[in-house]
Amino acid sequence: VPTAAMRAGDFSEVAAAYPTFQIYDPRTGSAGGVGRTPFPNFAIPANLISPIAQQVMQFYPLPNTTQDLNSNQLADDYQIPRETQVDRDNFDAKLTWQPNQKQTVWGRFSMLDAEVVDNFNLGFDEGSIGDTRVYVGTVGTTWTISPTLVFDANVGINQQNQQVTGPDYGTNFGLDLGIPGTNGPSERYSGLPTFANGYTIGNTPSWMPLFRKERNWTASVALTKVLPKHEIRAGFDFVRLELNHFQAEFGNYGLKGGFSFGGLVTGASGYTALQWNQFADFLLGLPNFYSKDDQEIQMTGRENQYALYVRDRWAVSDKLTLSLGLRLEHYPLMTRADSGIERLDLNTWTLLMGGRGDV
């Protein structure tokens, strides 16, 4: 973490440890950093330090150990123990009912409940929270219609509910700091923006938060006929997959946004910037890159799968059995909940959405 002197713009301790270090005044020189002059005494004047950078300092703890954990020869180390939580409970129940000698009906229910606290981030006491619940329910029956004819069927559903949020979720820290456009328009965009400044803070993984409610249905129906030399089975299988998923992870810094400080603002032509130039750029409030994800369309994939089959197990002789079968599978084109799927027209760079307009 930055030392108290660095937070005030004083980098003299860095210069003492690294003789090649310089911190240049970006107001001097010409294009490309030619002819820039260093700040006197390796210090940024207080009136040049960004008010937003000063507010971000509240999230940094102060160094608390003299043990040089990262071997950079500076007393900028912070160490704190954290305890992760990975709890999982499983519940299973099965009930079998035999209404008569020819039929059995059964049902099964299972649930997984997983609570995870992990992924601790600098500046926050609590870790990221992952809450996952998986439900599986199945019912089935076996019916002996006659000594040579058996009917069996089962239907099942699987649902996964999952929510993972970072320790900064729920508060619009970016807007509170006075940075427009970082948070909003919904709570999913909340959190502390990432400041990649050599002492990076706000680095909740860009794939957080995520919200999933995914369902799968399966059904199978079959009829088996036993003959003196044949066992013939015919059936139908069905699968439906549903995805309901909010998660953005395309950009560098996710939904809450973030800023990168490359160190060139306080560098100069011919000078190789060090980590502390990045922090100096941050103090001046001059990033070289910033980005933010935007995701207002929920991922709602829908897919049905069908199959018909017939199979014959033929006892040709006491020493030879042939298994012959034919299966037809049908996979209609995947859709969204309220439209077809999309594709990118590489000739026009236009996104074509199935079911919209003339697509």
mmCIF file of C-alpha atoms in Angstrom:
data_model
loop_
_atom_site.group_PDB
_atom_site.id
_atom_site.type_symbol
_atom_site.label_atom_id
_atom_site.label_comp_id
_atom_site.label_asym_id
_atom_site.label_seq_id
_atom_site.Cartn_x
_atom_site.Cartn_y
_atom_site.Cartn_z
ATOM 1 C CA VAL A 1 0.000 0.000 0.000
ATOM 2 C CA PRO A 2 1.223 3.590 -0.516
ATOM 3 C CA THR A 3 3.052 5.105 2.405
ATOM 4 C CA ALA A 4 1.856 8.237 4.176
ATOM 5 C CA ALA A 5 4.506 10.281 2.339
ATOM 6 C CA MET A 6 3.434 8.989 -1.072
ATOM 7 C CA ARG A 7 -0.193 9.845 -0.336
ATOM 8 C CA ALA A 8 0.914 13.426 0.221
ATOM 9 C CA GLY A 9 2.815 13.432 -3.071
ATOM 10 C CA ASP A 10 6.293 12.989 -1.553
ATOM 11 C CA PHE A 11 8.318 10.307 -3.385
ATOM 12 C CA SER A 12 11.706 11.056 -1.868
ATOM 13 C CA GLU A 13 11.839 7.635 -0.179
ATOM 14 C CA VAL A 14 11.429 6.024 -3.613
ATOM 15 C CA ALA A 15 14.261 8.146 -5.010
ATOM 16 C CA ALA A 16 16.491 7.073 -2.116
ATOM 17 C CA ALA A 17 15.878 3.415 -2.922
ATOM 18 C CA TYR A 18 15.961 3.766 -6.718
ATOM 19 C CA PRO A 19 18.525 6.312 -7.959
ATOM 20 C CA THR A 20 17.121 6.286 -11.505
ATOM 21 C CA PHE A 21 13.664 7.337 -10.322
ATOM 22 C CA GLN A 22 12.351 10.704 -11.418
ATOM 23 C CA ILE A 23 8.961 12.317 -11.287
ATOM 24 C CA TYR A 24 8.469 14.849 -14.055
ATOM 25 C CA ASP A 25 6.116 17.799 -14.216
ATOM 26 C CA PRO A 26 3.725 17.129 -17.150
ATOM 27 C CA ARG A 27 3.181 20.898 -17.520
ATOM 28 C CA THR A 28 6.729 21.312 -18.764
ATOM 29 C CA GLY A 29 8.479 20.287 -21.987
ATOM 30 C CA SER A 30 6.950 19.604 -25.379
ATOM 31 C CA ALA A 31 5.024 16.818 -27.114
ATOM 32 C CA GLY A 32 6.111 13.285 -26.260
ATOM 33 C CA GLY A 33 7.657 14.340 -22.948
ATOM 34 C CA VAL A 34 10.698 15.971 -24.538
ATOM 35 C CA GLY A 35 12.388 18.531 -22.303
ATOM 36 C CA ARG A 36 10.309 17.924 -19.212
ATOM 37 C CA THR A 37 11.714 19.032 -15.865
ATOM 38 C CA PRO A 38 11.344 17.037 -12.622
ATOM 39 C CA PHE A 39 9.269 18.193 -9.695
ATOM 40 C CA PRO A 40 11.643 19.635 -7.054
ATOM 41 C CA ASN A 41 12.551 17.226 -4.249
ATOM 42 C CA PHE A 42 10.557 14.398 -5.896
ATOM 43 C CA ALA A 43 7.315 15.894 -4.578
ATOM 44 C CA ILE A 44 4.050 16.829 -6.272
ATOM 45 C CA PRO A 45 2.745 20.192 -5.011
ATOM 46 C CA ALA A 46 -0.327 19.763 -2.807
ATOM 47 C CA ASN A 47 -2.448 22.034 -5.006
ATOM 48 C CA LEU A 48 -1.972 19.637 -7.953
ATOM 49 C CA ILE A 49 -3.226 16.514 -6.181
ATOM 50 C CA SER A 50 -6.650 15.505 -7.431
ATOM 51 C CA PRO A 51 -9.502 15.872 -4.893
ATOM 52 C CA ILE A 52 -10.854 12.511 -6.074
ATOM 53 C CA ALA A 53 -7.470 10.868 -5.489
ATOM 54 C CA GLN A 54 -7.452 12.315 -2.001
ATOM 55 C CA GLN A 55 -10.854 10.728 -1.313
ATOM 56 C CA VAL A 56 -9.721 7.354 -2.676
ATOM 57 C CA MET A 57 -6.993 7.340 -0.015
ATOM 58 C CA GLN A 58 -9.618 6.498 2.603
ATOM 59 C CA PHE A 59 -9.837 2.979 1.176
ATOM 60 C CA TYR A 60 -6.122 2.257 1.631
ATOM 61 C CA PRO A 61 -4.984 0.962 5.015
ATOM 62 C CA LEU A 62 -1.615 2.183 6.197
ATOM 63 C CA PRO A 63 1.437 -0.110 6.125
ATOM 64 C CA ASN A 64 1.441 -2.254 9.256
ATOM 65 C CA THR A 65 4.642 -4.313 9.038
ATOM 66 C CA THR A 66 8.318 -3.609 8.643
ATOM 67 C CA GLN A 67 8.911 -7.005 7.084
ATOM 68 C CA ASP A 68 9.567 -6.357 3.397
ATOM 69 C CA LEU A 69 7.065 -8.802 1.971
ATOM 70 C CA ASN A 70 7.461 -7.752 -1.652
ATOM 71 C CA SER A 71 11.204 -6.988 -1.490
ATOM 72 C CA ASN A 72 10.987 -3.523 -3.022
ATOM 73 C CA GLN A 73 13.084 -1.933 -0.287
ATOM 74 C CA LEU A 74 10.243 0.321 0.853
ATOM 75 C CA ALA A 75 8.158 0.198 4.025
ATOM 76 C CA ASP A 76 4.914 -0.082 2.051
ATOM 77 C CA ASP A 77 3.773 -3.519 3.204
ATOM 78 C CA TYR A 78 0.407 -4.406 4.671
ATOM 79 C CA GLN A 79 -0.482 -7.810 6.034
ATOM 80 C CA ILE A 80 -3.743 -9.076 7.515
ATOM 81 C CA PRO A 81 -5.053 -12.627 7.960
ATOM 82 C CA ARG A 82 -8.357 -13.564 6.342
ATOM 83 C CA GLU A 83 -10.510 -16.637 6.819
ATOM 84 C CA THR A 84 -12.351 -18.022 3.834
ATOM 85 C CA GLN A 85 -15.627 -19.890 4.163
ATOM 86 C CA VAL A 86 -16.542 -22.772 1.886
ATOM 87 C CA ASP A 87 -19.625 -24.477 3.297
ATOM 88 C CA ARG A 88 -21.785 -26.949 1.414
ATOM 89 C CA ASP A 89 -24.882 -28.766 2.616
ATOM 90 C CA ASN A 90 -26.494 -31.599 0.666
ATOM 91 C CA PHE A 91 -30.033 -32.865 1.214
ATOM 92 C CA ASP A 92 -31.470 -35.958 -0.452
ATOM 93 C CA ALA A 93 -34.815 -37.700 -0.147
ATOM 94 C CA LYS A 94 -36.435 -40.513 -2.103
ATOM 95 C CA LEU A 95 -39.888 -42.022 -1.844
ATOM 96 C CA THR A 96 -41.003 -45.229 -3.543
ATOM 97 C CA TRP A 97 -44.654 -46.263 -3.778
ATOM 98 C CA GLN A 98 -45.938 -49.566 -5.106
ATOM 99 C CA PRO A 99 -49.704 -49.219 -5.708
ATOM 100 C CA ASN A 100 -49.958 -52.815 -6.933
ATOM 101 C CA GLN A 101 -47.820 -55.784 -7.927
ATOM 102 C CA LYS A 102 -47.358 -54.470 -11.459
ATOM 103 C CA GLN A 103 -46.353 -50.874 -10.903
ATOM 104 C CA THR A 104 -43.788 -48.867 -8.956
ATOM 105 C CA VAL A 105 -43.823 -45.076 -8.685
ATOM 106 C CA TRP A 106 -40.891 -43.169 -7.217
ATOM 107 C CA GLY A 107 -39.856 -39.613 -6.579
ATOM 108 C CA ARG A 108 -36.561 -38.047 -5.613
ATOM 109 C CA PHE A 109 -35.547 -34.586 -4.443
ATOM 110 C CA SER A 110 -32.047 -33.267 -3.831
ATOM 111 C CA MET A 111 -30.724 -29.863 -2.884
ATOM 112 C CA LEU A 112 -27.245 -28.393 -2.630
ATOM 113 C CA ASP A 113 -26.738 -25.204 -0.630
ATOM 114 C CA ALA A 114 -23.271 -23.681 -0.915
ATOM 115 C CA GLU A 115 -22.178 -20.533 0.916
ATOM 116 C CA VAL A 116 -18.749 -19.170 0.021
ATOM 117 C CA VAL A 117 -16.896 -16.132 1.357
ATOM 118 C CA ASP A 118 -13.619 -15.605 -0.456
ATOM 119 C CA ASN A 119 -11.777 -13.231 -2.779
ATOM 120 C CA PHE A 120 -10.899 -10.557 -0.249
ATOM 121 C CA ASN A 121 -10.013 -7.183 -1.746
ATOM 122 C CA LEU A 122 -7.844 -4.403 -0.406
ATOM 123 C CA GLY A 123 -9.842 -1.703 1.346
ATOM 124 C CA PHE A 124 -12.751 -3.902 2.462
ATOM 125 C CA ASP A 125 -13.104 -6.016 5.580
ATOM 126 C CA GLU A 126 -15.587 -8.470 4.076
ATOM 127 C CA GLY A 127 -14.902 -10.883 1.246
ATOM 128 C CA SER A 128 -16.872 -11.601 -1.885
ATOM 129 C CA ILE A 129 -20.025 -13.629 -1.269
ATOM 130 C CA GLY A 130 -21.101 -16.567 -3.380
ATOM 131 C CA ASP A 131 -24.507 -18.125 -2.782
ATOM 132 C CA THR A 132 -25.372 -21.210 -4.840
ATOM 133 C CA ARG A 133 -28.414 -23.430 -4.602
ATOM 134 C CA VAL A 134 -29.089 -26.387 -6.875
ATOM 135 C CA TYR A 135 -32.407 -28.228 -6.852
ATOM 136 C CA VAL A 136 -33.028 -31.576 -8.551
ATOM 137 C CA GLY A 137 -36.451 -33.183 -8.653
ATOM 138 C CA THR A 138 -37.401 -36.386 -10.455
ATOM 139 C CA VAL A 139 -40.458 -38.630 -10.658
ATOM 140 C CA GLY A 140 -40.683 -41.935 -12.485
ATOM 141 C CA THR A 141 -42.640 -45.105 -12.874
ATOM 142 C CA THR A 142 -42.186 -48.705 -14.034
ATOM 143 C CA TRP A 143 -45.312 -50.568 -15.104
ATOM 144 C CA THR A 144 -45.307 -54.248 -15.992
ATOM 145 C CA ILE A 145 -48.262 -54.323 -18.375
ATOM 146 C CA SER A 146 -47.830 -58.029 -19.038
ATOM 147 C CA PRO A 147 -45.120 -60.658 -18.460
ATOM 148 C CA THR A 148 -43.559 -59.614 -21.776
ATOM 149 C CA LEU A 149 -44.347 -55.865 -21.921
ATOM 150 C CA VAL A 150 -42.880 -53.171 -19.649
ATOM 151 C CA PHE A 151 -43.476 -49.408 -19.693
ATOM 152 C CA ASP A 152 -41.126 -46.991 -17.928
ATOM 153 C CA ALA A 153 -40.957 -43.183 -17.792
ATOM 154 C CA ASN A 154 -39.324 -40.404 -15.815
ATOM 155 C CA VAL A 155 -39.394 -36.611 -15.723
ATOM 156 C CA GLY A 156 -36.782 -34.453 -14.042
ATOM 157 C CA ILE A 157 -35.955 -30.809 -13.440
ATOM 158 C CA ASN A 158 -32.673 -29.243 -12.408
ATOM 159 C CA GLN A 159 -32.459 -25.615 -11.305
ATOM 160 C CA GLN A 160 -29.371 -23.658 -10.307
ATOM 161 C CA ASN A 161 -29.738 -20.322 -8.546
ATOM 162 C CA GLN A 162 -26.478 -18.492 -8.049
ATOM 163 C CA GLN A 163 -25.467 -15.018 -6.989
ATOM 164 C CA VAL A 164 -21.887 -13.803 -6.547
ATOM 165 C CA THR A 165 -21.149 -10.249 -5.432
ATOM 166 C CA GLY A 166 -17.984 -8.442 -4.432
ATOM 167 C CA PRO A 167 -17.375 -6.812 -1.042
ATOM 168 C CA ASP A 168 -18.079 -3.376 -2.554
ATOM 169 C CA TYR A 169 -21.455 -4.374 -4.007
ATOM 170 C CA GLY A 170 -24.474 -2.237 -3.134
ATOM 171 C CA THR A 171 -22.798 1.164 -2.738
ATOM 172 C CA ASN A 172 -22.129 3.608 -5.573
ATOM 173 C CA PHE A 173 -18.646 4.528 -4.436
ATOM 174 C CA GLY A 174 -17.739 5.960 -7.842
ATOM 175 C CA LEU A 175 -20.589 8.449 -7.852
ATOM 176 C CA ASP A 176 -19.944 9.233 -4.180
ATOM 177 C CA LEU A 177 -16.368 10.125 -5.158
ATOM 178 C CA GLY A 178 -17.745 12.526 -7.767
ATOM 179 C CA ILE A 179 -16.897 10.487 -10.880
ATOM 180 C CA PRO A 180 -19.876 10.593 -13.257
ATOM 181 C CA GLY A 181 -20.698 7.543 -15.350
ATOM 182 C CA THR A 182 -19.030 4.960 -13.139
ATOM 183 C CA ASN A 183 -22.050 3.459 -11.367
ATOM 184 C CA GLY A 184 -25.645 2.981 -12.528
ATOM 185 C CA PRO A 185 -28.157 2.659 -13.991
ATOM 186 C CA SER A 186 -28.917 -0.258 -11.610
ATOM 187 C CA GLU A 187 -27.437 -1.777 -8.468
ATOM 188 C CA ARG A 188 -25.529 -4.296 -10.578
ATOM 189 C CA TYR A 189 -23.212 -1.421 -11.550
ATOM 190 C CA SER A 190 -22.404 -0.522 -7.943
ATOM 191 C CA GLY A 191 -19.004 -0.741 -6.297
ATOM 192 C CA LEU A 192 -15.660 1.010 -6.130
ATOM 193 C CA PRO A 193 -14.131 1.717 -9.565
ATOM 194 C CA THR A 194 -10.793 0.077 -10.195
ATOM 195 C CA PHE A 195 -7.770 2.359 -9.926
ATOM 196 C CA ALA A 196 -4.841 0.513 -11.522
ATOM 197 C CA ASN A 197 -2.171 2.866 -10.251
ATOM 198 C CA GLY A 198 0.756 0.742 -9.083
ATOM 199 C CA TYR A 199 -1.049 0.173 -5.786
ATOM 200 C CA THR A 200 -4.241 -1.082 -7.396
ATOM 201 C CA ILE A 201 -7.431 -0.737 -5.404
ATOM 202 C CA GLY A 202 -11.043 -1.480 -6.297
ATOM 203 C CA ASN A 203 -9.971 -4.595 -8.170
ATOM 204 C CA THR A 204 -13.055 -6.727 -7.619
ATOM 205 C CA PRO A 205 -12.949 -9.210 -10.544
ATOM 206 C CA SER A 206 -14.715 -7.852 -13.603
ATOM 207 C CA TRP A 207 -16.941 -10.957 -13.830
ATOM 208 C CA MET A 208 -18.704 -9.918 -10.635
ATOM 209 C CA PRO A 209 -21.554 -9.538 -9.972
ATOM 210 C CA LEU A 210 -23.310 -12.491 -11.547
ATOM 211 C CA PHE A 211 -26.898 -13.666 -11.208
ATOM 212 C CA ARG A 212 -28.002 -17.013 -12.586
ATOM 213 C CA LYS A 213 -31.274 -18.891 -12.608
ATOM 214 C CA GLU A 214 -30.787 -21.814 -14.948
ATOM 215 C CA ARG A 215 -33.259 -24.658 -15.496
ATOM 216 C CA ASN A 216 -33.003 -27.972 -17.307
ATOM 217 C CA TRP A 217 -35.894 -30.339 -17.968
ATOM 218 C CA THR A 218 -35.508 -33.954 -19.036
ATOM 219 C CA ALA A 219 -38.122 -36.581 -19.873
ATOM 220 C CA SER A 220 -37.870 -40.149 -21.103
ATOM 221 C CA VAL A 221 -40.611 -42.599 -22.069
ATOM 222 C CA ALA A 222 -39.966 -46.166 -23.256
ATOM 223 C CA LEU A 223 -41.738 -49.414 -23.977
ATOM 224 C CA THR A 224 -39.938 -52.784 -23.842
ATOM 225 C CA LYS A 225 -41.308 -55.947 -25.470
ATOM 226 C CA VAL A 226 -39.741 -59.353 -24.738
ATOM 227 C CA LEU A 227 -40.077 -62.110 -27.345
ATOM 228 C CA PRO A 228 -38.497 -65.597 -27.393
ATOM 229 C CA LYS A 229 -35.378 -64.367 -29.204
ATOM 230 C CA HIS A 230 -35.837 -60.587 -29.180
ATOM 231 C CA GLU A 231 -35.977 -57.770 -26.674
ATOM 232 C CA ILE A 232 -37.327 -54.730 -28.520
ATOM 233 C CA ARG A 233 -37.282 -51.315 -26.884
ATOM 234 C CA ALA A 234 -38.617 -48.053 -28.320
ATOM 235 C CA GLY A 235 -38.694 -44.670 -26.678
ATOM 236 C CA PHE A 236 -38.661 -40.885 -26.727
ATOM 237 C CA ASP A 237 -36.235 -38.501 -24.981
ATOM 238 C CA PHE A 238 -36.677 -34.763 -24.426
ATOM 239 C CA VAL A 239 -34.333 -32.133 -23.003
ATOM 240 C CA ARG A 240 -34.983 -28.416 -22.514
ATOM 241 C CA LEU A 241 -32.222 -26.027 -21.470
ATOM 242 C CA GLU A 242 -32.941 -22.544 -20.123
ATOM 243 C CA LEU A 243 -30.326 -19.919 -19.328
ATOM 244 C CA ASN A 244 -31.251 -16.786 -17.340
ATOM 245 C CA HIS A 245 -27.988 -15.056 -16.689
ATOM 246 C CA PHE A 246 -26.772 -11.545 -15.888
ATOM 247 C CA GLN A 247 -22.993 -11.263 -16.045
ATOM 248 C CA ALA A 248 -20.682 -8.855 -17.814
ATOM 249 C CA GLU A 249 -16.993 -9.621 -18.286
ATOM 250 C CA PHE A 250 -16.029 -8.199 -21.647
ATOM 251 C CA GLY A 251 -14.114 -5.099 -20.525
ATOM 252 C CA ASN A 252 -11.163 -4.577 -18.234
ATOM 253 C CA TYR A 253 -13.029 -3.237 -15.236
ATOM 254 C CA GLY A 254 -16.573 -4.589 -15.373
ATOM 255 C CA LEU A 255 -19.839 -2.780 -14.807
ATOM 256 C CA LYS A 256 -18.576 -0.276 -12.230
ATOM 257 C CA GLY A 257 -15.791 1.005 -14.479
ATOM 258 C CA GLY A 258 -12.146 1.666 -13.840
ATOM 259 C CA PHE A 259 -9.063 3.693 -14.658
ATOM 260 C CA SER A 260 -5.523 2.772 -15.636
ATOM 261 C CA PHE A 261 -2.487 4.938 -14.932
ATOM 262 C CA GLY A 262 0.493 4.031 -17.084
ATOM 263 C CA GLY A 263 3.172 6.242 -15.543
ATOM 264 C CA LEU A 264 3.913 8.216 -18.713
ATOM 265 C CA VAL A 265 2.229 11.408 -17.494
ATOM 266 C CA THR A 266 5.003 11.905 -14.940
ATOM 267 C CA GLY A 267 7.597 10.309 -17.202
ATOM 268 C CA ALA A 268 9.683 11.905 -19.923
ATOM 269 C CA SER A 269 11.246 11.109 -23.253
ATOM 270 C CA GLY A 270 13.995 8.509 -22.754
ATOM 271 C CA TYR A 271 12.944 7.714 -19.207
ATOM 272 C CA THR A 272 11.598 4.284 -18.194
ATOM 273 C CA ALA A 273 8.652 4.835 -15.866
ATOM 274 C CA LEU A 274 8.524 2.884 -12.596
ATOM 275 C CA GLN A 275 5.555 1.710 -10.558
ATOM 276 C CA TRP A 276 5.567 4.902 -8.534
ATOM 277 C CA ASN A 277 5.136 7.018 -11.658
ATOM 278 C CA GLN A 278 1.810 5.247 -12.061
ATOM 279 C CA PHE A 279 0.816 6.316 -8.563
ATOM 280 C CA ALA A 280 2.011 9.846 -9.269
ATOM 281 C CA ASP A 281 -0.212 9.939 -12.376
ATOM 282 C CA PHE A 282 -3.081 8.821 -10.143
ATOM 283 C CA LEU A 283 -2.417 11.618 -7.667
ATOM 284 C CA LEU A 284 -2.625 14.106 -10.548
ATOM 285 C CA GLY A 285 -5.914 12.520 -11.663
ATOM 286 C CA LEU A 286 -4.613 11.823 -15.184
ATOM 287 C CA PRO A 287 -5.390 8.254 -16.362
ATOM 288 C CA ASN A 288 -4.216 6.985 -19.731
ATOM 289 C CA PHE A 289 -7.154 4.574 -20.105
ATOM 290 C CA TYR A 290 -10.623 4.048 -18.700
ATOM 291 C CA SER A 291 -13.531 1.752 -19.513
ATOM 292 C CA LYS A 292 -16.863 0.461 -18.290
ATOM 293 C CA ASP A 293 -19.073 -2.462 -19.288
ATOM 294 C CA ASP A 294 -22.721 -2.041 -20.089
ATOM 295 C CA GLN A 295 -25.128 -4.980 -19.928
ATOM 296 C CA GLU A 296 -28.862 -4.439 -19.907
ATOM 297 C CA ILE A 297 -29.864 -7.496 -21.933
ATOM 298 C CA GLN A 298 -30.189 -10.660 -19.888
ATOM 299 C CA MET A 299 -28.729 -13.782 -21.447
ATOM 300 C CA THR A 300 -31.759 -16.023 -21.969
ATOM 301 C CA GLY A 301 -30.707 -18.973 -24.096
ATOM 302 C CA ARG A 302 -33.444 -21.490 -24.863
ATOM 303 C CA GLU A 303 -32.852 -24.868 -26.464
ATOM 304 C CA ASN A 304 -35.013 -27.976 -26.981
ATOM 305 C CA GLN A 305 -33.623 -31.395 -27.907
ATOM 306 C CA TYR A 306 -35.695 -34.368 -29.109
ATOM 307 C CA ALA A 307 -34.856 -37.998 -29.796
ATOM 308 C CA LEU A 308 -36.742 -41.086 -31.004
ATOM 309 C CA TYR A 309 -35.146 -44.516 -30.934
ATOM 310 C CA VAL A 310 -35.814 -48.215 -31.406
ATOM 311 C CA ARG A 311 -33.484 -51.033 -30.391
ATOM 312 C CA ASP A 312 -33.558 -54.797 -30.796
ATOM 313 C CA ARG A 313 -31.432 -57.188 -28.755
ATOM 314 C CA TRP A 314 -31.620 -60.371 -30.817
ATOM 315 C CA ALA A 315 -30.410 -63.710 -29.432
ATOM 316 C CA VAL A 316 -29.362 -65.319 -32.683
ATOM 317 C CA SER A 317 -28.079 -68.379 -30.825
ATOM 318 C CA ASP A 318 -26.841 -69.409 -27.402
ATOM 319 C CA LYS A 319 -23.446 -67.970 -28.309
ATOM 320 C CA LEU A 320 -24.362 -64.959 -30.461
ATOM 321 C CA THR A 321 -26.396 -61.840 -29.631
ATOM 322 C CA LEU A 322 -26.862 -58.842 -31.911
ATOM 323 C CA SER A 323 -27.831 -55.385 -30.681
ATOM 324 C CA LEU A 324 -29.294 -53.275 -33.470
ATOM 325 C CA GLY A 325 -30.648 -49.775 -33.097
ATOM 326 C CA LEU A 326 -31.759 -46.621 -34.837
ATOM 327 C CA ARG A 327 -31.918 -43.189 -33.190
ATOM 328 C CA LEU A 328 -33.172 -39.901 -34.637
ATOM 329 C CA GLU A 329 -32.136 -36.701 -32.837
ATOM 330 C CA HIS A 330 -33.466 -33.227 -33.558
ATOM 331 C CA TYR A 331 -31.846 -29.999 -32.361
ATOM 332 C CA PRO A 332 -33.862 -26.929 -33.392
ATOM 333 C CA LEU A 333 -31.972 -23.636 -33.566
ATOM 334 C CA MET A 334 -31.401 -22.080 -30.157
ATOM 335 C CA THR A 335 -33.421 -18.960 -29.310
ATOM 336 C CA ARG A 336 -33.676 -16.291 -26.665
ATOM 337 C CA ALA A 337 -36.670 -15.953 -24.374
ATOM 338 C CA ASP A 338 -38.282 -13.295 -26.567
ATOM 339 C CA SER A 339 -36.410 -13.522 -29.867
ATOM 340 C CA GLY A 340 -34.080 -15.586 -31.988
ATOM 341 C CA ILE A 341 -30.342 -15.637 -31.419
ATOM 342 C CA GLU A 342 -28.031 -12.984 -32.832
ATOM 343 C CA ARG A 343 -25.140 -13.084 -35.233
ATOM 344 C CA LEU A 344 -22.617 -10.527 -36.419
ATOM 345 C CA ASP A 345 -22.690 -9.729 -40.140
ATOM 346 C CA LEU A 346 -18.963 -9.478 -40.846
ATOM 347 C CA ASN A 347 -19.579 -7.615 -44.113
ATOM 348 C CA THR A 348 -21.396 -4.699 -42.484
ATOM 349 C CA TRP A 349 -20.419 -5.149 -38.804
ATOM 350 C CA THR A 350 -24.125 -5.120 -38.026
ATOM 351 C CA LEU A 351 -25.593 -7.257 -35.251
ATOM 352 C CA LEU A 352 -28.554 -9.172 -36.644
ATOM 353 C CA MET A 353 -31.101 -10.293 -34.050
ATOM 354 C CA GLY A 354 -33.400 -13.162 -35.006
ATOM 355 C CA GLY A 355 -37.050 -12.169 -34.826
ATOM 356 C CA ARG A 356 -36.330 -8.441 -34.995
ATOM 357 C CA GLY A 357 -37.321 -6.584 -38.149
ATOM 358 C CA ASP A 358 -36.906 -8.773 -41.220
ATOM 359 C CA VAL A 359 -34.338 -11.119 -39.679
#
